[in-house]
């Protein structure tokens, strides 16, 4: 015990000594989305304030308007944010438009290496161009779409018996997307404890990025690819391949047959509400919600289970979420902002980050032998992070996202046209964007 | 001889000021007073309008400040007018506009007609009826999403109470056929009181003597309604239509909060579409052309309507 205390004290002293001293305390503003992890970061940052003498302020914006608000801020060269935990897809625009400070020299000077972080998060949150050693962010919050399910319902003997009789297999964690749909349909409209419940809450939101973040979990696993792997920006036959069409049809069938009525514009918040209130047997959502699920008095404490996005005919992938932390190029307090990143990158701080509910992307944290059993969802997080794929991270990310939102929502929710027509239309839209960008 | 007000003001003007403006013509002094307002008007209204028209002929994108801006002529206008999605948006706007105006005028006039009758609790009912228009549109949009919620919403419960069936059988804001009506109902709930107040002002402006004369001539109530009430309240009704038409043409907050423009694009009104083009897709030149087209449309329709309104008032 004593030695542990001494080690902690020594580590604290090392950390304090390691932080560069500054002549004057600064007021730093960190911008991020308004969600549970942001509250954990406020708590975590108190440590930085006491060590560095700087004051931290926070600007948190709800997810549905986060991109609008913050991309406006960056595009206008605003000085509101000194540090930005921007979405993974912003990295291309952040780098090419000069919004983010390139961090390579800073990392080299301070012994921070990207080899210490989960590779998918480095590629997803920090690098631009992808797969090149040019870093504009430090992986800050690992996140990925996964599934939460009502373990207590799944374990009911009468439901297990009925399911086995109907489908010839046990009611449990689905091995494939097709299995997941069967389970969702099994629960759809079922009476449980006097309440009508439904199969699954999935992402359908139209206004920001919701339905795209949801449908990709089906598209990837059925064969959708963003481009020809051998010829960048060659889209036809990859975005609208037969597999992609089948994936989109699957998502529509799931929406039509196994989701709560009225769930035509749902994203993270609505899915959480539906699950916590006992409306659905399963929910698709980013992993950040899992600590909140565990703590919930209705669905926590062992009543919920977690599983990665199930496989499809073309493999098993999951939509990457999460963000990296960057220094805003328009900030006049870049030195202090870099201090924050240096402090945040330390293994002790990352371990504390995980304890508080933040998903650390540092290997030292997630590869610790005790990590997988540290929380009921920890293993699912690790498994999910191993199968991630992300949306375009091009500078024209917003231009690419909007037509996808529109085409997919119009087909899945409004039932306009066919899946093939929707994806063919998406190819045309994206080709137009890349032509405008001079990449085609 | 009594001094005129102008003479009195002139006499009270301190000699210093009088001296300073001595030699300036009335016209110059008038310009000095009006100039700040004109300057503000030019800066805030006219300059942005001219700038928007200029941008509408370019491919400018505000999020690509370093890219060359090209003059594209009428290409933006051609693309907009040939885009079927934009025509769908126009149709959605027309549906919303026509039905909200029809319902609000009918219900608003009926309520005004009833409220205009003397009865106990008249003032209380007027206050209750007017309550919805005191709320913020965003708040109204938000709580109507709860009212329309299939499992717990009051709206579905009431409908199925009368029709039978399960409230979860239909979703007002999730169904492509019902969503356009969902926004019409919410807007009508909110703004009918406004139309009612204007109609009430119109009804109360009709002198009782006209009805008394009609009574003497043994005109029936029905006849009085069609030959006195409606013609004399018509300018007020038309004014209400004008106000609601202009307001609903630019409707944004309530619908965004309620449906987000969905499902699909079924409730995407032109204002929502324009916002997406301008501030989500950042197609500044294109959206400027879009805005110019909408401006010309509204301005043209409003001008024709105001002329008709003036003719009615002159009768």
Short mmCIF file of C-alpha atoms in Angstrom, two decimals, chain B:
data_model
loop_
_atom_site.label_atom_id
_atom_site.label_comp_id
_atom_site.label_asym_id
_atom_site.label_seq_id
_atom_site.Cartn_x
_atom_site.Cartn_y
_atom_site.Cartn_z
CA UNK B 1 -51.86 86.70 -33.06
CA UNK B 2 -50.88 83.22 -31.73
CA UNK B 3 -47.58 81.61 -32.57
CA UNK B 4 -47.62 78.34 -34.49
CA UNK B 5 -45.92 75.30 -32.86
CA UNK B 6 -43.05 75.65 -35.34
CA UNK B 7 -42.55 79.28 -34.36
CA UNK B 8 -42.55 78.32 -30.71
CA UNK B 9 -39.92 75.63 -31.29
CA UNK B 10 -37.83 78.11 -33.31
CA UNK B 11 -38.02 80.67 -30.51
CA UNK B 12 -36.89 78.10 -27.94
CA UNK B 13 -33.98 76.83 -30.06
CA UNK B 14 -30.72 77.95 -28.38
CA UNK B 15 -28.94 80.70 -30.35
CA UNK B 16 -25.83 78.55 -30.77
CA UNK B 17 -27.69 75.81 -32.62
CA UNK B 18 -29.63 78.35 -34.66
CA UNK B 19 -26.38 80.00 -35.59
CA UNK B 20 -24.76 76.72 -36.54
CA UNK B 21 -27.54 75.64 -38.86
CA UNK B 22 -28.03 79.12 -40.20
CA UNK B 23 -27.70 79.12 -43.94
CA UNK B 24 -28.76 75.49 -44.35
CA UNK B 25 -31.86 74.94 -46.42
CA UNK B 26 -34.82 73.01 -45.06
CA UNK B 27 -34.03 70.27 -47.53
CA UNK B 28 -30.47 69.96 -46.26
CA UNK B 29 -31.62 69.84 -42.67
CA UNK B 30 -34.18 67.19 -43.63
CA UNK B 31 -31.41 65.15 -45.27
CA UNK B 32 -29.25 65.45 -42.18
CA UNK B 33 -32.02 63.93 -40.12
CA UNK B 34 -32.91 61.23 -42.61
CA UNK B 35 -29.35 60.31 -43.63
CA UNK B 36 -28.55 57.96 -40.72
CA UNK B 37 -31.72 55.97 -41.39
CA UNK B 38 -31.01 55.80 -45.09
CA UNK B 39 -27.44 54.78 -44.40
CA UNK B 40 -28.61 52.00 -42.09
CA UNK B 41 -31.20 50.87 -44.61
CA UNK B 42 -28.59 50.74 -47.36
CA UNK B 43 -26.09 48.93 -45.16
CA UNK B 44 -28.46 46.40 -43.67
CA UNK B 45 -31.00 45.82 -46.44
CA UNK B 46 -30.00 47.11 -49.83
CA UNK B 47 -26.29 46.28 -49.86
CA UNK B 48 -26.81 42.62 -48.82
CA UNK B 49 -29.52 42.30 -51.44
CA UNK B 50 -27.27 43.65 -54.20
CA UNK B 51 -24.38 41.51 -52.93
CA UNK B 52 -26.61 38.42 -52.91
CA UNK B 53 -27.68 39.09 -56.49
CA UNK B 54 -24.03 39.44 -57.48
CA UNK B 55 -23.05 36.21 -55.71
CA UNK B 56 -25.90 34.36 -57.39
CA UNK B 57 -23.99 34.56 -60.68
CA UNK B 58 -20.85 32.98 -59.22
CA UNK B 59 -19.71 29.62 -57.86
CA UNK B 60 -18.56 31.21 -54.60
CA UNK B 61 -18.44 29.01 -51.52
CA UNK B 62 -17.92 30.76 -48.24
CA UNK B 63 -16.11 27.75 -46.73
CA UNK B 64 -13.54 27.81 -49.51
CA UNK B 65 -12.20 31.34 -49.13
CA UNK B 66 -9.00 30.60 -51.01
CA UNK B 67 -10.64 29.14 -54.11
CA UNK B 68 -11.02 31.25 -57.25
CA UNK B 69 -14.52 32.65 -57.69
CA UNK B 70 -15.82 32.07 -61.21
CA UNK B 71 -18.59 33.95 -62.97
CA UNK B 72 -21.10 31.27 -64.02
CA UNK B 73 -23.81 33.45 -65.54
CA UNK B 74 -27.29 32.00 -65.20
CA UNK B 75 -26.12 28.45 -64.46
CA UNK B 76 -27.23 28.57 -60.81
CA UNK B 77 -30.69 29.75 -61.83
CA UNK B 78 -30.97 27.06 -64.50
CA UNK B 79 -29.96 24.34 -62.04
CA UNK B 80 -32.45 25.48 -59.46
CA UNK B 81 -35.36 25.80 -61.85
CA UNK B 82 -34.62 22.38 -63.38
CA UNK B 83 -34.11 20.61 -60.05
CA UNK B 84 -37.10 18.34 -59.30
CA UNK B 85 -36.18 18.28 -55.59
CA UNK B 86 -36.60 22.03 -55.39
CA UNK B 87 -39.97 21.79 -57.09
CA UNK B 88 -40.96 19.16 -54.51
CA UNK B 89 -39.90 21.60 -51.81
CA UNK B 90 -42.01 24.30 -53.48
CA UNK B 91 -44.96 21.91 -53.49
CA UNK B 92 -44.48 21.14 -49.80
CA UNK B 93 -44.36 24.87 -49.09
CA UNK B 94 -47.50 25.50 -51.16
CA UNK B 95 -49.34 22.70 -49.35
CA UNK B 96 -48.33 24.12 -46.00
CA UNK B 97 -49.12 27.69 -47.00
CA UNK B 98 -52.52 27.04 -48.53
CA UNK B 99 -53.85 24.72 -45.84
CA UNK B 100 -52.61 26.76 -42.89
CA UNK B 101 -54.14 29.92 -44.34
CA UNK B 102 -57.45 28.24 -45.20
CA UNK B 103 -57.79 26.60 -41.78
CA UNK B 104 -56.59 29.60 -39.81
CA UNK B 105 -58.91 31.98 -41.62
CA UNK B 106 -61.92 29.69 -41.27
CA UNK B 107 -61.34 28.82 -37.62
CA UNK B 108 -60.01 32.26 -36.71
CA UNK B 109 -63.00 34.03 -38.24
CA UNK B 110 -65.45 31.62 -36.60
CA UNK B 111 -63.83 32.15 -33.20
CA UNK B 112 -63.84 35.92 -33.69
CA UNK B 113 -67.50 35.81 -34.68
CA UNK B 114 -68.32 33.84 -31.53
CA UNK B 115 -66.13 35.95 -29.25
CA UNK B 116 -67.70 39.10 -30.70
CA UNK B 117 -71.04 38.06 -29.20
CA UNK B 118 -71.57 39.36 -25.70
CA UNK B 119 -71.53 36.48 -23.24
CA UNK B 120 -70.30 35.74 -19.72
CA UNK B 121 -66.59 34.89 -19.54
CA UNK B 122 -65.90 36.50 -22.90
CA UNK B 123 -62.59 38.03 -21.77
CA UNK B 124 -61.43 34.82 -20.12
CA UNK B 125 -62.05 32.80 -23.29
CA UNK B 126 -60.26 35.39 -25.39
CA UNK B 127 -57.20 35.12 -23.14
CA UNK B 128 -57.27 31.32 -23.25
CA UNK B 129 -57.61 31.25 -27.03
CA UNK B 130 -54.78 33.73 -27.51
CA UNK B 131 -52.39 31.76 -25.29
CA UNK B 132 -50.73 29.57 -28.02
CA UNK B 133 -49.42 32.53 -30.01
CA UNK B 134 -47.58 33.78 -26.94
CA UNK B 135 -45.29 30.74 -27.03
CA UNK B 136 -42.03 30.41 -28.89
CA UNK B 137 -42.38 28.45 -32.17
CA UNK B 138 -39.46 26.22 -31.15
CA UNK B 139 -41.25 25.36 -27.91
CA UNK B 140 -44.47 24.65 -29.78
CA UNK B 141 -42.62 22.43 -32.24
CA UNK B 142 -40.96 20.56 -29.42
CA UNK B 143 -44.07 19.82 -27.40
CA UNK B 144 -46.08 18.84 -30.48
CA UNK B 145 -43.47 16.14 -31.08
CA UNK B 146 -44.55 14.73 -27.73
CA UNK B 147 -48.23 15.15 -28.51
CA UNK B 148 -47.68 13.23 -31.76
CA UNK B 149 -45.62 10.50 -30.08
CA UNK B 150 -47.38 7.23 -31.05
CA UNK B 151 -47.01 5.41 -27.74
CA UNK B 152 -47.56 8.17 -25.21
CA UNK B 153 -48.81 11.14 -27.25
CA UNK B 154 -52.16 12.71 -26.50
CA UNK B 155 -52.96 13.28 -30.17
CA UNK B 156 -52.84 9.62 -31.13
CA UNK B 157 -54.76 8.72 -27.99
CA UNK B 158 -57.58 11.13 -28.81
CA UNK B 159 -57.78 10.03 -32.44
CA UNK B 160 -57.90 6.35 -31.55
CA UNK B 161 -60.37 7.03 -28.72
CA UNK B 162 -62.86 8.02 -31.38
CA UNK B 163 -61.78 5.73 -34.17
CA UNK B 164 -60.73 2.62 -32.23
CA UNK B 165 -57.47 0.78 -32.79
CA UNK B 166 -54.05 1.08 -31.26
CA UNK B 167 -52.49 4.55 -30.86
CA UNK B 168 -49.18 3.09 -32.05
CA UNK B 169 -50.77 2.14 -35.37
CA UNK B 170 -49.94 5.48 -36.94
CA UNK B 171 -47.25 8.08 -36.58
CA UNK B 172 -48.05 11.67 -37.50
CA UNK B 173 -44.46 12.78 -37.93
CA UNK B 174 -43.03 9.49 -39.17
CA UNK B 175 -45.45 8.89 -42.03
CA UNK B 176 -44.88 10.58 -45.38
CA UNK B 177 -48.60 11.11 -45.89
CA UNK B 178 -49.39 12.39 -42.40
CA UNK B 179 -46.32 14.54 -41.68
CA UNK B 180 -47.38 17.42 -43.98
CA UNK B 181 -50.64 17.54 -42.04
CA UNK B 182 -48.82 17.34 -38.72
CA UNK B 183 -47.08 20.65 -39.39
CA UNK B 184 -50.30 22.21 -40.68
CA UNK B 185 -52.13 21.24 -37.48
CA UNK B 186 -49.38 22.54 -35.18
CA UNK B 187 -49.11 25.85 -37.03
CA UNK B 188 -52.88 26.23 -37.11
CA UNK B 189 -53.05 25.61 -33.37
CA UNK B 190 -50.44 28.26 -32.77
CA UNK B 191 -51.47 31.03 -35.17
CA UNK B 192 -55.26 30.82 -35.44
CA UNK B 193 -55.55 33.19 -32.44
CA UNK B 194 -53.59 35.80 -34.38
CA UNK B 195 -56.06 35.61 -37.26
CA UNK B 196 -58.89 35.65 -34.74
CA UNK B 197 -57.64 38.91 -33.21
CA UNK B 198 -57.42 40.61 -36.60
CA UNK B 199 -60.89 39.38 -37.53
CA UNK B 200 -62.20 40.51 -34.16
CA UNK B 201 -60.85 44.00 -34.82
CA UNK B 202 -62.63 43.92 -38.18
CA UNK B 203 -65.94 42.78 -36.71
CA UNK B 204 -65.81 45.37 -33.95
CA UNK B 205 -65.18 48.11 -36.49
CA UNK B 206 -68.58 47.52 -38.12
CA UNK B 207 -71.02 50.12 -36.73
CA UNK B 208 -74.10 48.69 -35.00
CA UNK B 209 -76.22 51.20 -36.91
CA UNK B 210 -75.74 49.24 -40.13
CA UNK B 211 -77.12 46.09 -38.53
CA UNK B 212 -79.98 48.12 -37.03
CA UNK B 213 -80.83 49.52 -40.45
CA UNK B 214 -80.75 45.97 -41.85
CA UNK B 215 -83.08 44.84 -39.06
CA UNK B 216 -85.49 47.62 -39.99
CA UNK B 217 -85.39 46.37 -43.58
CA UNK B 218 -86.17 42.88 -42.21
CA UNK B 219 -82.93 41.39 -43.54
CA UNK B 220 -82.33 37.90 -42.17
CA UNK B 221 -79.22 37.12 -40.06
CA UNK B 222 -77.89 35.06 -42.94
CA UNK B 223 -78.34 37.95 -45.31
CA UNK B 224 -76.76 40.37 -42.84
CA UNK B 225 -73.76 38.05 -42.52
CA UNK B 226 -73.14 37.88 -46.26
CA UNK B 227 -73.94 41.46 -47.18
CA UNK B 228 -72.65 43.36 -44.14
CA UNK B 229 -70.31 41.29 -41.99
CA UNK B 230 -68.22 39.60 -44.67
CA UNK B 231 -67.76 42.60 -47.02
CA UNK B 232 -66.89 44.94 -44.17
CA UNK B 233 -64.54 42.50 -42.48
CA UNK B 234 -62.94 41.48 -45.79
CA UNK B 235 -60.04 43.98 -45.70
CA UNK B 236 -59.11 42.64 -42.26
CA UNK B 237 -59.39 39.06 -43.46
CA UNK B 238 -57.18 39.86 -46.42
CA UNK B 239 -54.69 41.53 -44.12
CA UNK B 240 -54.61 38.39 -41.96
CA UNK B 241 -54.03 36.28 -45.07
CA UNK B 242 -51.16 38.57 -46.11
CA UNK B 243 -49.49 38.41 -42.70
CA UNK B 244 -49.85 34.65 -42.37
CA UNK B 245 -48.80 34.11 -45.99
CA UNK B 246 -45.57 36.03 -45.56
CA UNK B 247 -44.86 34.48 -42.17
CA UNK B 248 -45.48 30.93 -43.33
CA UNK B 249 -43.52 31.34 -46.53
CA UNK B 250 -40.46 31.80 -44.32
CA UNK B 251 -41.54 29.23 -41.71
CA UNK B 252 -38.51 27.49 -40.24
CA UNK B 253 -38.25 26.98 -36.49
CA UNK B 254 -41.50 25.20 -35.76
CA UNK B 255 -41.12 22.73 -38.62
CA UNK B 256 -37.43 22.04 -37.97
CA UNK B 257 -38.22 21.30 -34.36
CA UNK B 258 -41.22 19.17 -35.22
CA UNK B 259 -40.11 17.08 -38.18
CA UNK B 260 -36.66 18.29 -39.19
CA UNK B 261 -38.01 18.49 -42.72
CA UNK B 262 -38.76 14.76 -42.84
CA UNK B 263 -39.64 12.04 -43.25
CA UNK B 264 -37.67 12.18 -46.44
CA UNK B 265 -38.21 15.67 -47.76
CA UNK B 266 -41.97 15.69 -47.28
CA UNK B 267 -41.92 18.64 -44.88
CA UNK B 268 -38.81 20.33 -46.19
CA UNK B 269 -40.07 23.84 -46.83
CA UNK B 270 -38.12 26.26 -49.01
CA UNK B 271 -36.68 28.09 -46.01
CA UNK B 272 -35.31 24.83 -44.60
CA UNK B 273 -33.94 23.80 -47.97
CA UNK B 274 -32.33 27.19 -48.46
CA UNK B 275 -30.68 27.01 -45.05
CA UNK B 276 -29.26 23.58 -45.90
CA UNK B 277 -27.86 24.81 -49.20
CA UNK B 278 -26.40 27.98 -47.69
CA UNK B 279 -25.14 26.90 -44.29
CA UNK B 280 -24.73 23.14 -44.44
CA UNK B 281 -23.63 22.52 -48.02
CA UNK B 282 -22.04 25.98 -48.15
CA UNK B 283 -23.04 26.48 -51.80
CA UNK B 284 -23.12 30.23 -51.39
CA UNK B 285 -23.53 31.22 -55.05
CA UNK B 286 -26.18 28.59 -55.64
CA UNK B 287 -28.10 29.45 -52.49
CA UNK B 288 -27.91 33.15 -53.34
CA UNK B 289 -29.68 32.40 -56.61
CA UNK B 290 -32.20 30.33 -54.67
CA UNK B 291 -32.79 33.25 -52.29
CA UNK B 292 -33.21 35.68 -55.17
CA UNK B 293 -35.83 33.43 -56.78
CA UNK B 294 -37.73 33.18 -53.51
CA UNK B 295 -37.47 36.91 -52.95
CA UNK B 296 -38.85 37.71 -56.39
CA UNK B 297 -41.66 35.19 -55.89
CA UNK B 298 -42.72 36.55 -52.50
CA UNK B 299 -42.26 40.16 -53.54
CA UNK B 300 -44.26 39.64 -56.73
CA UNK B 301 -47.10 37.78 -55.06
CA UNK B 302 -47.23 40.24 -52.15
CA UNK B 303 -47.33 43.23 -54.52
CA UNK B 304 -50.25 41.78 -56.47
CA UNK B 305 -52.02 40.94 -53.25
CA UNK B 306 -51.50 44.40 -51.71
CA UNK B 307 -52.97 45.97 -54.86
CA UNK B 308 -56.02 43.75 -54.53
CA UNK B 309 -56.26 44.62 -50.84
CA UNK B 310 -56.20 48.35 -51.62
CA UNK B 311 -58.96 47.91 -54.17
CA UNK B 312 -61.11 46.11 -51.61
CA UNK B 313 -60.49 48.88 -49.09
CA UNK B 314 -61.48 51.53 -51.63
CA UNK B 315 -64.85 49.92 -52.26
#
